[in-house]
């Protein structure tokens, strides 16, 4: 089960928080109800309490402190679709308000459509919109770049120690690095990529690999291969600081 995350609407309207940049994952939003949802839905085998007053969608309860929320699951991705504060005995109680708004939305839909809804409530307006999965994929790209950067530094460190190739397997491709350094002279970096990989990972692997104390590197003179081409191997000459010519 992937980590529970709030929808864009929930973040801005229910939690009253500014939308963070894409470099900040929404499932890591600093809020007690988001943290509780992530904890509660971390294990796919755990049973959850359904919100019985809502019958058009399967929504589950999340409770922490005075916060209450509704979670809707899409395959293995739980979405925090609504949240609010608990006020016992008042019309502002979150779950009572959720039911009332669902009934009002159903009545409005039925008044505007010839084919009426047969459910008591209508909460489709709370579900993730087109922008939510787009945001999720963008965050995944940022997470991949961060992971790749760390891996590249680790591979470079390991190959500098023994001069051999060190590789890591990703979901769809394998990335290998081998550094050959002649003390005080030229240094060569061999990059091997086998399998299908995102085009950005090619550029990233060459631009993020540490090369000298000044942080300089030599970009390859050829374009990045497409996904349809065979395994790629590149030999890069890396400038060495303080080398006399």
Short mmCIF file of C-alpha atoms in Angstrom, two decimals:
data_model
loop_
_atom_site.label_atom_id
_atom_site.label_comp_id
_atom_site.label_asym_id
_atom_site.label_seq_id
_atom_site.Cartn_x
_atom_site.Cartn_y
_atom_site.Cartn_z
CA UNK A 1 0.00 0.00 0.00
CA UNK A 2 1.38 3.39 -1.00
CA UNK A 3 1.42 6.24 1.48
CA UNK A 4 -1.90 8.04 1.99
CA UNK A 5 -1.93 11.54 0.52
CA UNK A 6 -4.40 14.44 0.54
CA UNK A 7 -5.98 15.73 -2.64
CA UNK A 8 -5.09 19.21 -3.84
CA UNK A 9 -8.56 20.42 -2.87
CA UNK A 10 -8.27 18.92 0.61
CA UNK A 11 -4.90 20.60 1.24
CA UNK A 12 -6.09 24.06 0.23
CA UNK A 13 -9.71 24.07 1.36
CA UNK A 14 -10.06 21.62 4.27
CA UNK A 15 -6.60 21.91 5.85
CA UNK A 16 -6.31 25.57 4.83
CA UNK A 17 -2.67 25.17 3.80
CA UNK A 18 -0.81 26.74 0.87
CA UNK A 19 0.01 24.30 -1.89
CA UNK A 20 3.72 23.45 -1.59
CA UNK A 21 6.05 23.19 -4.59
CA UNK A 22 6.27 19.85 -6.38
CA UNK A 23 9.56 19.14 -4.60
CA UNK A 24 7.52 18.66 -1.40
CA UNK A 25 5.49 15.44 -1.38
CA UNK A 26 1.89 15.91 -0.26
CA UNK A 27 1.94 12.65 1.71
CA UNK A 28 4.61 14.31 3.90
CA UNK A 29 2.45 17.37 4.64
CA UNK A 30 3.11 18.54 8.20
CA UNK A 31 -0.38 18.03 9.63
CA UNK A 32 -1.64 15.56 12.27
CA UNK A 33 -4.48 14.16 10.14
CA UNK A 34 -2.18 13.53 7.16
CA UNK A 35 0.34 11.77 9.39
CA UNK A 36 -2.42 9.68 10.98
CA UNK A 37 -3.83 8.67 7.59
CA UNK A 38 -0.37 7.62 6.41
CA UNK A 39 0.12 5.57 9.57
CA UNK A 40 -3.35 4.00 9.48
CA UNK A 41 -3.17 2.91 5.84
CA UNK A 42 0.47 1.78 5.85
CA UNK A 43 -0.60 -1.87 6.22
CA UNK A 44 -2.96 -3.15 3.54
CA UNK A 45 -4.15 -5.95 5.85
CA UNK A 46 -5.49 -3.61 8.55
CA UNK A 47 -9.28 -3.23 8.67
CA UNK A 48 -10.78 0.28 8.61
CA UNK A 49 -14.08 1.73 9.77
CA UNK A 50 -16.35 2.77 6.96
CA UNK A 51 -18.38 6.00 6.99
CA UNK A 52 -21.84 4.40 6.85
CA UNK A 53 -23.70 7.65 6.25
CA UNK A 54 -22.07 7.89 2.81
CA UNK A 55 -23.31 5.20 0.42
CA UNK A 56 -22.22 6.33 -3.06
CA UNK A 57 -18.50 5.86 -2.32
CA UNK A 58 -16.58 3.69 0.12
CA UNK A 59 -15.00 6.20 2.49
CA UNK A 60 -13.10 5.31 5.65
CA UNK A 61 -12.73 7.20 8.93
CA UNK A 62 -9.47 8.67 10.19
CA UNK A 63 -9.36 10.28 13.64
CA UNK A 64 -6.63 12.05 15.56
CA UNK A 65 -6.95 14.67 18.28
CA UNK A 66 -9.93 16.83 17.22
CA UNK A 67 -9.36 16.18 13.53
CA UNK A 68 -11.56 13.87 11.47
CA UNK A 69 -11.11 12.82 7.84
CA UNK A 70 -12.42 10.63 5.06
CA UNK A 71 -10.13 8.39 3.00
CA UNK A 72 -10.98 6.90 -0.40
CA UNK A 73 -8.75 4.19 -1.83
CA UNK A 74 -7.83 3.87 -5.51
CA UNK A 75 -6.25 0.44 -5.88
CA UNK A 76 -3.26 0.65 -3.50
CA UNK A 77 -3.24 4.45 -3.19
CA UNK A 78 -5.30 5.93 -0.31
CA UNK A 79 -6.51 9.50 -0.88
CA UNK A 80 -7.43 11.85 1.96
CA UNK A 81 -10.45 13.43 0.26
CA UNK A 82 -12.02 15.46 3.09
CA UNK A 83 -11.03 16.67 6.55
CA UNK A 84 -12.37 18.84 9.34
CA UNK A 85 -12.54 19.33 13.09
CA UNK A 86 -14.82 17.36 15.38
CA UNK A 87 -17.44 19.37 17.27
CA UNK A 88 -19.60 17.06 19.38
CA UNK A 89 -23.30 17.81 19.52
CA UNK A 90 -23.24 20.65 17.01
CA UNK A 91 -24.14 20.99 13.37
CA UNK A 92 -20.44 21.41 12.68
CA UNK A 93 -19.62 17.77 13.47
CA UNK A 94 -17.43 16.62 10.56
CA UNK A 95 -19.18 13.35 9.71
CA UNK A 96 -22.65 14.84 10.12
CA UNK A 97 -21.63 17.70 7.87
CA UNK A 98 -20.18 15.27 5.33
CA UNK A 99 -23.49 13.39 5.23
CA UNK A 100 -25.55 16.58 4.90
CA UNK A 101 -23.39 17.90 2.07
CA UNK A 102 -23.56 14.53 0.33
CA UNK A 103 -27.36 14.54 0.48
CA UNK A 104 -27.49 18.13 -0.79
CA UNK A 105 -25.18 17.27 -3.69
CA UNK A 106 -27.40 14.30 -4.58
CA UNK A 107 -30.52 16.48 -4.56
CA UNK A 108 -28.82 19.06 -6.77
CA UNK A 109 -27.67 16.38 -9.21
CA UNK A 110 -31.11 14.84 -9.43
CA UNK A 111 -32.69 18.22 -10.07
CA UNK A 112 -30.42 18.76 -13.07
CA UNK A 113 -30.41 15.28 -14.62
CA UNK A 114 -33.19 13.13 -16.03
CA UNK A 115 -31.65 9.92 -14.66
CA UNK A 116 -31.64 10.34 -10.89
CA UNK A 117 -29.03 8.93 -8.54
CA UNK A 118 -30.31 6.02 -6.49
CA UNK A 119 -27.89 6.57 -3.65
CA UNK A 120 -28.63 8.66 -0.58
CA UNK A 121 -25.49 10.75 -0.99
CA UNK A 122 -23.24 12.05 -3.75
CA UNK A 123 -19.60 12.66 -2.85
CA UNK A 124 -17.97 12.33 -6.27
CA UNK A 125 -16.93 15.98 -6.03
CA UNK A 126 -14.50 15.04 -3.24
CA UNK A 127 -12.61 12.42 -5.23
CA UNK A 128 -9.23 13.13 -6.89
CA UNK A 129 -9.47 15.22 -10.04
CA UNK A 130 -7.28 15.10 -13.14
CA UNK A 131 -4.67 17.33 -11.50
CA UNK A 132 -4.10 14.99 -8.54
CA UNK A 133 -2.46 12.08 -10.40
CA UNK A 134 -0.48 14.60 -12.46
CA UNK A 135 0.91 16.05 -9.23
CA UNK A 136 1.61 12.54 -7.93
CA UNK A 137 3.64 11.61 -11.02
CA UNK A 138 5.56 14.88 -10.85
CA UNK A 139 6.48 14.17 -7.23
CA UNK A 140 7.56 10.65 -8.22
CA UNK A 141 9.94 12.17 -10.77
CA UNK A 142 11.46 14.41 -8.10
CA UNK A 143 11.84 11.45 -5.73
CA UNK A 144 13.55 9.42 -8.48
CA UNK A 145 16.04 12.20 -9.20
CA UNK A 146 16.90 12.48 -5.50
CA UNK A 147 17.36 8.73 -5.23
CA UNK A 148 19.47 8.64 -8.40
CA UNK A 149 21.72 11.44 -7.13
CA UNK A 150 22.47 9.52 -3.93
CA UNK A 151 23.08 6.28 -5.81
CA UNK A 152 25.48 7.96 -8.24
CA UNK A 153 27.62 9.31 -5.43
CA UNK A 154 27.64 5.89 -3.74
CA UNK A 155 28.63 4.11 -6.98
CA UNK A 156 31.37 6.64 -7.67
CA UNK A 157 32.79 6.22 -4.18
CA UNK A 158 32.76 2.42 -4.43
CA UNK A 159 34.41 2.24 -7.87
CA UNK A 160 37.10 4.73 -6.85
CA UNK A 161 38.07 2.34 -4.06
CA UNK A 162 38.71 -0.72 -6.23
CA UNK A 163 38.63 0.44 -9.88
CA UNK A 164 35.87 -2.04 -10.75
CA UNK A 165 32.39 -1.46 -12.09
CA UNK A 166 29.63 -1.10 -9.53
CA UNK A 167 26.00 -1.30 -10.60
CA UNK A 168 22.48 -0.86 -9.27
CA UNK A 169 19.28 -2.44 -10.63
CA UNK A 170 16.26 -0.15 -11.06
CA UNK A 171 12.77 -1.31 -12.03
CA UNK A 172 13.41 -1.20 -15.78
CA UNK A 173 17.15 -0.71 -16.23
CA UNK A 174 20.58 -1.28 -14.71
CA UNK A 175 23.06 1.53 -14.18
CA UNK A 176 26.77 0.76 -13.82
CA UNK A 177 29.72 3.07 -13.18
CA UNK A 178 33.45 2.43 -13.37
CA UNK A 179 36.15 5.02 -12.71
CA UNK A 180 39.77 4.62 -13.75
CA UNK A 181 42.02 7.25 -12.23
CA UNK A 182 45.74 7.65 -12.90
CA UNK A 183 47.22 9.48 -9.94
CA UNK A 184 47.75 13.10 -10.94
CA UNK A 185 46.72 12.55 -14.54
CA UNK A 186 43.57 11.81 -16.53
CA UNK A 187 40.51 10.16 -15.05
CA UNK A 188 37.99 8.16 -17.09
CA UNK A 189 34.40 7.38 -16.16
CA UNK A 190 32.57 4.50 -17.89
CA UNK A 191 28.77 4.58 -17.72
CA UNK A 192 26.74 1.47 -18.63
CA UNK A 193 22.96 1.57 -18.89
CA UNK A 194 21.13 -1.65 -19.76
CA UNK A 195 17.37 -1.80 -20.32
CA UNK A 196 14.73 0.88 -20.73
CA UNK A 197 15.20 4.04 -18.70
CA UNK A 198 13.67 7.51 -18.60
CA UNK A 199 15.48 9.90 -20.93
CA UNK A 200 16.07 12.28 -18.02
CA UNK A 201 18.02 9.61 -16.13
CA UNK A 202 20.61 9.52 -18.93
CA UNK A 203 21.22 13.24 -18.67
CA UNK A 204 21.08 13.13 -14.88
CA UNK A 205 23.57 10.26 -14.53
CA UNK A 206 26.14 12.23 -16.52
CA UNK A 207 25.50 15.61 -14.96
CA UNK A 208 25.25 14.47 -11.33
CA UNK A 209 28.30 12.16 -11.21
CA UNK A 210 31.01 13.78 -9.06
CA UNK A 211 34.13 14.30 -11.11
CA UNK A 212 36.64 16.59 -9.41
CA UNK A 213 37.06 18.83 -6.41
CA UNK A 214 35.80 21.76 -8.45
CA UNK A 215 32.63 19.87 -9.38
CA UNK A 216 33.30 20.21 -13.12
CA UNK A 217 32.45 17.48 -15.62
CA UNK A 218 32.58 16.84 -19.32
CA UNK A 219 29.19 16.39 -21.00
CA UNK A 220 29.09 13.76 -23.75
CA UNK A 221 29.28 15.00 -27.35
CA UNK A 222 26.44 12.67 -28.40
CA UNK A 223 22.68 12.84 -27.74
CA UNK A 224 21.02 10.61 -25.16
CA UNK A 225 19.89 7.29 -26.68
CA UNK A 226 16.18 6.64 -27.09
CA UNK A 227 14.32 3.90 -25.23
CA UNK A 228 14.25 1.71 -28.33
CA UNK A 229 18.02 1.49 -28.73
CA UNK A 230 20.19 -1.35 -27.36
CA UNK A 231 22.18 -1.14 -24.08
CA UNK A 232 24.31 1.96 -23.80
CA UNK A 233 27.92 2.32 -22.72
CA UNK A 234 29.73 5.64 -22.59
CA UNK A 235 33.34 6.47 -21.79
CA UNK A 236 33.82 9.98 -20.47
CA UNK A 237 37.11 11.74 -19.99
CA UNK A 238 36.99 13.67 -16.74
CA UNK A 239 39.18 16.73 -16.16
CA UNK A 240 41.48 16.42 -13.17
CA UNK A 241 42.30 19.45 -11.07
CA UNK A 242 45.93 20.49 -10.96
CA UNK A 243 47.02 18.41 -13.95
CA UNK A 244 49.87 19.92 -15.96
CA UNK A 245 49.89 19.62 -19.77
#
